[in-house]
Amino acid sequence: MYILWFYLIFALIWPGALVFLMDDKPGDWEMAAMQFTMFVILLGCCAEMASKSKGLLLVVLVFSVLSGILTHAVYYTQLGLVLSSDGKVFYPAWRDALYFSVVTFTTLGYGDMAPREEYRLVAGFQAIYGYLFLGALVGVLVALFNRR
């Protein structure tokens, strides 16, 4: 259970630190290291929950999907995006950042906005994160429905 609490605390502190405490924007490798760390902690959390309760695992996965989308939206408001139509960098409003985060997380990729060149790795890791955890979420739902 400790890894679950560690993940929850980490998932709340990191976006808050990015918004409120950092004067300098993190580099792409710093962001990628943070994303990788959250991913590994979350995998450990899911492995721990899978042995305890499928219902609790479902809650953790839903939380991870929602927190992943919301956390990355916070990143994009701070790091900036590029409009594909004119190539200008802008710092999106919350609504636009959330839209880009959902489109990236689901690997849909409309192409109307793109990550800044130095933060492409962030969006790439978000897409991998979304791909794996949406698949895990569907797998747990199927297992729960098959059991009933």
JSON list of C-alpha atoms in Angstrom, two decimals:
[
{"chain": "A", "resi": 1, "resn": "MET", "atom": "CA", "xyz": [0.00, 0.00, 0.00]},
{"chain": "A", "resi": 2, "resn": "TYR", "atom": "CA", "xyz": [2.97, 2.30, 0.55]},
{"chain": "A", "resi": 3, "resn": "ILE", "atom": "CA", "xyz": [3.76, 2.48, -3.15]},
{"chain": "A", "resi": 4, "resn": "LEU", "atom": "CA", "xyz": [0.19, 3.64, -3.83]},
{"chain": "A", "resi": 5, "resn": "TRP", "atom": "CA", "xyz": [0.55, 6.51, -1.38]},
{"chain": "A", "resi": 6, "resn": "PHE", "atom": "CA", "xyz": [3.99, 7.32, -2.77]},
{"chain": "A", "resi": 7, "resn": "TYR", "atom": "CA", "xyz": [2.55, 7.50, -6.29]},
{"chain": "A", "resi": 8, "resn": "LEU", "atom": "CA", "xyz": [-0.40, 9.66, -5.23]},
{"chain": "A", "resi": 9, "resn": "ILE", "atom": "CA", "xyz": [1.86, 12.11, -3.40]},
{"chain": "A", "resi": 10, "resn": "PHE", "atom": "CA", "xyz": [4.34, 12.20, -6.29]},
{"chain": "A", "resi": 11, "resn": "ALA", "atom": "CA", "xyz": [1.52, 12.74, -8.82]},
{"chain": "A", "resi": 12, "resn": "LEU", "atom": "CA", "xyz": [0.32, 15.78, -6.87]},
{"chain": "A", "resi": 13, "resn": "ILE", "atom": "CA", "xyz": [3.64, 17.35, -5.89]},
{"chain": "A", "resi": 14, "resn": "TRP", "atom": "CA", "xyz": [5.38, 17.32, -9.28]},
{"chain": "A", "resi": 15, "resn": "PRO", "atom": "CA", "xyz": [2.76, 19.33, -11.25]},
{"chain": "A", "resi": 16, "resn": "GLY", "atom": "CA", "xyz": [2.42, 21.74, -8.32]},
{"chain": "A", "resi": 17, "resn": "ALA", "atom": "CA", "xyz": [6.18, 22.27, -8.23]},
{"chain": "A", "resi": 18, "resn": "LEU", "atom": "CA", "xyz": [6.23, 22.87, -11.99]},
{"chain": "A", "resi": 19, "resn": "VAL", "atom": "CA", "xyz": [3.55, 25.54, -11.75]},
{"chain": "A", "resi": 20, "resn": "PHE", "atom": "CA", "xyz": [4.39, 27.25, -8.47]},
{"chain": "A", "resi": 21, "resn": "LEU", "atom": "CA", "xyz": [8.04, 26.67, -7.60]},
{"chain": "A", "resi": 22, "resn": "MET", "atom": "CA", "xyz": [10.10, 26.46, -10.78]},
{"chain": "A", "resi": 23, "resn": "ASP", "atom": "CA", "xyz": [11.44, 29.70, -12.22]},
{"chain": "A", "resi": 24, "resn": "ASP", "atom": "CA", "xyz": [13.26, 27.94, -15.05]},
{"chain": "A", "resi": 25, "resn": "LYS", "atom": "CA", "xyz": [11.46, 25.59, -17.38]},
{"chain": "A", "resi": 26, "resn": "PRO", "atom": "CA", "xyz": [12.80, 22.03, -17.12]},
{"chain": "A", "resi": 27, "resn": "GLY", "atom": "CA", "xyz": [14.70, 20.57, -20.05]},
{"chain": "A", "resi": 28, "resn": "ASP", "atom": "CA", "xyz": [13.30, 17.75, -22.14]},
{"chain": "A", "resi": 29, "resn": "TRP", "atom": "CA", "xyz": [15.49, 15.14, -20.45]},
{"chain": "A", "resi": 30, "resn": "GLU", "atom": "CA", "xyz": [14.43, 16.36, -17.01]},
{"chain": "A", "resi": 31, "resn": "MET", "atom": "CA", "xyz": [10.79, 16.05, -18.04]},
{"chain": "A", "resi": 32, "resn": "ALA", "atom": "CA", "xyz": [11.41, 12.62, -19.57]},
{"chain": "A", "resi": 33, "resn": "ALA", "atom": "CA", "xyz": [13.15, 11.45, -16.38]},
{"chain": "A", "resi": 34, "resn": "MET", "atom": "CA", "xyz": [10.19, 12.67, -14.32]},
{"chain": "A", "resi": 35, "resn": "GLN", "atom": "CA", "xyz": [7.72, 10.93, -16.63]},
{"chain": "A", "resi": 36, "resn": "PHE", "atom": "CA", "xyz": [9.72, 7.71, -16.55]},
{"chain": "A", "resi": 37, "resn": "THR", "atom": "CA", "xyz": [9.88, 7.83, -12.75]},
{"chain": "A", "resi": 38, "resn": "MET", "atom": "CA", "xyz": [6.11, 8.32, -12.48]},
{"chain": "A", "resi": 39, "resn": "PHE", "atom": "CA", "xyz": [5.56, 5.51, -14.96]},
{"chain": "A", "resi": 40, "resn": "VAL", "atom": "CA", "xyz": [7.75, 3.06, -13.03]},
{"chain": "A", "resi": 41, "resn": "ILE", "atom": "CA", "xyz": [6.12, 3.97, -9.71]},
{"chain": "A", "resi": 42, "resn": "LEU", "atom": "CA", "xyz": [2.68, 3.54, -11.27]},
{"chain": "A", "resi": 43, "resn": "LEU", "atom": "CA", "xyz": [3.61, 0.14, -12.72]},
{"chain": "A", "resi": 44, "resn": "GLY", "atom": "CA", "xyz": [4.73, -0.96, -9.26]},
{"chain": "A", "resi": 45, "resn": "CYS", "atom": "CA", "xyz": [1.52, 0.38, -7.79]},
{"chain": "A", "resi": 46, "resn": "CYS", "atom": "CA", "xyz": [-0.58, -1.53, -10.34]},
{"chain": "A", "resi": 47, "resn": "ALA", "atom": "CA", "xyz": [1.39, -4.72, -9.74]},
{"chain": "A", "resi": 48, "resn": "GLU", "atom": "CA", "xyz": [0.77, -4.36, -6.02]},
{"chain": "A", "resi": 49, "resn": "MET", "atom": "CA", "xyz": [-2.95, -3.67, -6.51]},
{"chain": "A", "resi": 50, "resn": "ALA", "atom": "CA", "xyz": [-3.40, -6.56, -8.97]},
{"chain": "A", "resi": 51, "resn": "SER", "atom": "CA", "xyz": [-2.49, -9.03, -6.26]},
{"chain": "A", "resi": 52, "resn": "LYS", "atom": "CA", "xyz": [-4.88, -7.45, -3.75]},
{"chain": "A", "resi": 53, "resn": "SER", "atom": "CA", "xyz": [-8.06, -6.42, -5.53]},
{"chain": "A", "resi": 54, "resn": "LYS", "atom": "CA", "xyz": [-9.19, -5.97, -9.13]},
{"chain": "A", "resi": 55, "resn": "GLY", "atom": "CA", "xyz": [-11.64, -3.30, -7.97]},
{"chain": "A", "resi": 56, "resn": "LEU", "atom": "CA", "xyz": [-8.87, -1.29, -6.33]},
{"chain": "A", "resi": 57, "resn": "LEU", "atom": "CA", "xyz": [-6.70, -1.78, -9.40]},
{"chain": "A", "resi": 58, "resn": "LEU", "atom": "CA", "xyz": [-9.51, -0.35, -11.53]},
{"chain": "A", "resi": 59, "resn": "VAL", "atom": "CA", "xyz": [-9.68, 2.73, -9.28]},
{"chain": "A", "resi": 60, "resn": "VAL", "atom": "CA", "xyz": [-5.90, 3.19, -9.52]},
{"chain": "A", "resi": 61, "resn": "LEU", "atom": "CA", "xyz": [-5.97, 2.86, -13.32]},
{"chain": "A", "resi": 62, "resn": "VAL", "atom": "CA", "xyz": [-8.84, 5.35, -13.70]},
{"chain": "A", "resi": 63, "resn": "PHE", "atom": "CA", "xyz": [-6.96, 7.75, -11.42]},
{"chain": "A", "resi": 64, "resn": "SER", "atom": "CA", "xyz": [-3.76, 7.25, -13.41]},
{"chain": "A", "resi": 65, "resn": "VAL", "atom": "CA", "xyz": [-5.49, 7.93, -16.73]},
{"chain": "A", "resi": 66, "resn": "LEU", "atom": "CA", "xyz": [-7.17, 11.09, -15.43]},
{"chain": "A", "resi": 67, "resn": "SER", "atom": "CA", "xyz": [-4.10, 12.32, -13.56]},
{"chain": "A", "resi": 68, "resn": "GLY", "atom": "CA", "xyz": [-1.90, 11.61, -16.58]},
{"chain": "A", "resi": 69, "resn": "ILE", "atom": "CA", "xyz": [-4.12, 13.73, -18.81]},
{"chain": "A", "resi": 70, "resn": "LEU", "atom": "CA", "xyz": [-4.46, 16.56, -16.29]},
{"chain": "A", "resi": 71, "resn": "THR", "atom": "CA", "xyz": [-0.80, 16.58, -15.29]},
{"chain": "A", "resi": 72, "resn": "HIS", "atom": "CA", "xyz": [0.37, 16.78, -18.88]},
{"chain": "A", "resi": 73, "resn": "ALA", "atom": "CA", "xyz": [-2.10, 19.58, -19.55]},
{"chain": "A", "resi": 74, "resn": "VAL", "atom": "CA", "xyz": [-0.40, 21.49, -16.73]},
{"chain": "A", "resi": 75, "resn": "TYR", "atom": "CA", "xyz": [2.97, 20.79, -18.37]},
{"chain": "A", "resi": 76, "resn": "TYR", "atom": "CA", "xyz": [1.80, 22.13, -21.71]},
{"chain": "A", "resi": 77, "resn": "THR", "atom": "CA", "xyz": [0.52, 25.38, -20.20]},
{"chain": "A", "resi": 78, "resn": "GLN", "atom": "CA", "xyz": [4.01, 25.91, -18.76]},
{"chain": "A", "resi": 79, "resn": "LEU", "atom": "CA", "xyz": [6.15, 24.56, -21.62]},
{"chain": "A", "resi": 80, "resn": "GLY", "atom": "CA", "xyz": [4.24, 25.94, -24.60]},
{"chain": "A", "resi": 81, "resn": "LEU", "atom": "CA", "xyz": [2.97, 24.44, -27.84]},
{"chain": "A", "resi": 82, "resn": "VAL", "atom": "CA", "xyz": [3.35, 25.26, -31.52]},
{"chain": "A", "resi": 83, "resn": "LEU", "atom": "CA", "xyz": [0.41, 26.08, -33.77]},
{"chain": "A", "resi": 84, "resn": "SER", "atom": "CA", "xyz": [0.76, 23.96, -36.89]},
{"chain": "A", "resi": 85, "resn": "SER", "atom": "CA", "xyz": [-0.85, 26.61, -39.10]},
{"chain": "A", "resi": 86, "resn": "ASP", "atom": "CA", "xyz": [1.80, 29.30, -38.55]},
{"chain": "A", "resi": 87, "resn": "GLY", "atom": "CA", "xyz": [4.56, 27.66, -36.50]},
{"chain": "A", "resi": 88, "resn": "LYS", "atom": "CA", "xyz": [4.39, 30.18, -33.66]},
{"chain": "A", "resi": 89, "resn": "VAL", "atom": "CA", "xyz": [5.02, 29.12, -30.08]},
{"chain": "A", "resi": 90, "resn": "PHE", "atom": "CA", "xyz": [2.25, 29.98, -27.64]},
{"chain": "A", "resi": 91, "resn": "TYR", "atom": "CA", "xyz": [1.46, 29.17, -24.04]},
{"chain": "A", "resi": 92, "resn": "PRO", "atom": "CA", "xyz": [-1.99, 27.67, -24.22]},
{"chain": "A", "resi": 93, "resn": "ALA", "atom": "CA", "xyz": [-4.93, 28.41, -21.99]},
{"chain": "A", "resi": 94, "resn": "TRP", "atom": "CA", "xyz": [-6.04, 25.54, -19.79]},
{"chain": "A", "resi": 95, "resn": "ARG", "atom": "CA", "xyz": [-8.74, 24.44, -22.26]},
{"chain": "A", "resi": 96, "resn": "ASP", "atom": "CA", "xyz": [-6.31, 24.20, -25.19]},
{"chain": "A", "resi": 97, "resn": "ALA", "atom": "CA", "xyz": [-3.68, 22.42, -23.10]},
{"chain": "A", "resi": 98, "resn": "LEU", "atom": "CA", "xyz": [-6.27, 19.91, -21.89]},
{"chain": "A", "resi": 99, "resn": "TYR", "atom": "CA", "xyz": [-7.42, 19.32, -25.47]},
{"chain": "A", "resi": 100, "resn": "PHE", "atom": "CA", "xyz": [-3.84, 18.71, -26.64]},
{"chain": "A", "resi": 101, "resn": "SER", "atom": "CA", "xyz": [-3.21, 16.42, -23.68]},
{"chain": "A", "resi": 102, "resn": "VAL", "atom": "CA", "xyz": [-6.28, 14.28, -24.42]},
{"chain": "A", "resi": 103, "resn": "VAL", "atom": "CA", "xyz": [-5.41, 14.09, -28.11]},
{"chain": "A", "resi": 104, "resn": "THR", "atom": "CA", "xyz": [-1.81, 13.08, -27.30]},
{"chain": "A", "resi": 105, "resn": "PHE", "atom": "CA", "xyz": [-2.77, 10.65, -24.51]},
{"chain": "A", "resi": 106, "resn": "THR", "atom": "CA", "xyz": [-5.20, 8.80, -26.77]},
{"chain": "A", "resi": 107, "resn": "THR", "atom": "CA", "xyz": [-2.61, 8.86, -29.61]},
{"chain": "A", "resi": 108, "resn": "LEU", "atom": "CA", "xyz": [-5.21, 10.47, -31.86]},
{"chain": "A", "resi": 109, "resn": "GLY", "atom": "CA", "xyz": [-2.96, 13.34, -32.97]},
{"chain": "A", "resi": 110, "resn": "TYR", "atom": "CA", "xyz": [-5.09, 15.80, -34.96]},
{"chain": "A", "resi": 111, "resn": "GLY", "atom": "CA", "xyz": [-2.02, 17.85, -35.89]},
{"chain": "A", "resi": 112, "resn": "ASP", "atom": "CA", "xyz": [-3.45, 21.32, -35.25]},
{"chain": "A", "resi": 113, "resn": "MET", "atom": "CA", "xyz": [-1.00, 21.81, -32.35]},
{"chain": "A", "resi": 114, "resn": "ALA", "atom": "CA", "xyz": [2.36, 20.23, -31.70]},
{"chain": "A", "resi": 115, "resn": "PRO", "atom": "CA", "xyz": [4.84, 20.20, -28.84]},
{"chain": "A", "resi": 116, "resn": "ARG", "atom": "CA", "xyz": [7.77, 22.59, -29.02]},
{"chain": "A", "resi": 117, "resn": "GLU", "atom": "CA", "xyz": [10.81, 20.98, -30.59]},
{"chain": "A", "resi": 118, "resn": "GLU", "atom": "CA", "xyz": [12.67, 20.72, -27.29]},
{"chain": "A", "resi": 119, "resn": "TYR", "atom": "CA", "xyz": [9.68, 19.01, -25.63]},
{"chain": "A", "resi": 120, "resn": "ARG", "atom": "CA", "xyz": [8.72, 16.44, -28.26]},
{"chain": "A", "resi": 121, "resn": "LEU", "atom": "CA", "xyz": [10.00, 13.69, -26.01]},
{"chain": "A", "resi": 122, "resn": "VAL", "atom": "CA", "xyz": [7.45, 14.73, -23.35]},
{"chain": "A", "resi": 123, "resn": "ALA", "atom": "CA", "xyz": [4.54, 14.27, -25.76]},
{"chain": "A", "resi": 124, "resn": "GLY", "atom": "CA", "xyz": [6.01, 11.00, -27.03]},
{"chain": "A", "resi": 125, "resn": "PHE", "atom": "CA", "xyz": [6.21, 9.57, -23.51]},
{"chain": "A", "resi": 126, "resn": "GLN", "atom": "CA", "xyz": [2.68, 10.77, -22.82]},
{"chain": "A", "resi": 127, "resn": "ALA", "atom": "CA", "xyz": [1.46, 8.86, -25.87]},
{"chain": "A", "resi": 128, "resn": "ILE", "atom": "CA", "xyz": [3.23, 5.68, -24.69]},
{"chain": "A", "resi": 129, "resn": "TYR", "atom": "CA", "xyz": [1.82, 6.20, -21.20]},
{"chain": "A", "resi": 130, "resn": "GLY", "atom": "CA", "xyz": [-1.68, 6.60, -22.61]},
{"chain": "A", "resi": 131, "resn": "TYR", "atom": "CA", "xyz": [-1.36, 3.64, -24.93]},
{"chain": "A", "resi": 132, "resn": "LEU", "atom": "CA", "xyz": [-0.29, 1.28, -22.16]},
{"chain": "A", "resi": 133, "resn": "PHE", "atom": "CA", "xyz": [-2.63, 2.47, -19.42]},
{"chain": "A", "resi": 134, "resn": "LEU", "atom": "CA", "xyz": [-5.74, 2.74, -21.56]},
{"chain": "A", "resi": 135, "resn": "GLY", "atom": "CA", "xyz": [-5.03, -0.84, -22.65]},
{"chain": "A", "resi": 136, "resn": "ALA", "atom": "CA", "xyz": [-4.57, -1.90, -19.03]},
{"chain": "A", "resi": 137, "resn": "LEU", "atom": "CA", "xyz": [-7.81, -0.16, -18.07]},
{"chain": "A", "resi": 138, "resn": "VAL", "atom": "CA", "xyz": [-9.72, -2.05, -20.78]},
{"chain": "A", "resi": 139, "resn": "GLY", "atom": "CA", "xyz": [-8.07, -5.32, -19.71]},
{"chain": "A", "resi": 140, "resn": "VAL", "atom": "CA", "xyz": [-9.10, -4.85, -16.07]},
{"chain": "A", "resi": 141, "resn": "LEU", "atom": "CA", "xyz": [-12.65, -3.94, -17.09]},
{"chain": "A", "resi": 142, "resn": "VAL", "atom": "CA", "xyz": [-12.90, -7.07, -19.24]},
{"chain": "A", "resi": 143, "resn": "ALA", "atom": "CA", "xyz": [-11.55, -9.22, -16.37]},
{"chain": "A", "resi": 144, "resn": "LEU", "atom": "CA", "xyz": [-14.08, -7.72, -13.96]},
{"chain": "A", "resi": 145, "resn": "PHE", "atom": "CA", "xyz": [-16.99, -8.25, -16.36]},
{"chain": "A", "resi": 146, "resn": "ASN", "atom": "CA", "xyz": [-15.90, -11.83, -17.13]},
{"chain": "A", "resi": 147, "resn": "ARG", "atom": "CA", "xyz": [-15.73, -12.65, -13.43]},
{"chain": "A", "resi": 148, "resn": "ARG", "atom": "CA", "xyz": [-19.34, -11.54, -12.95]}
]
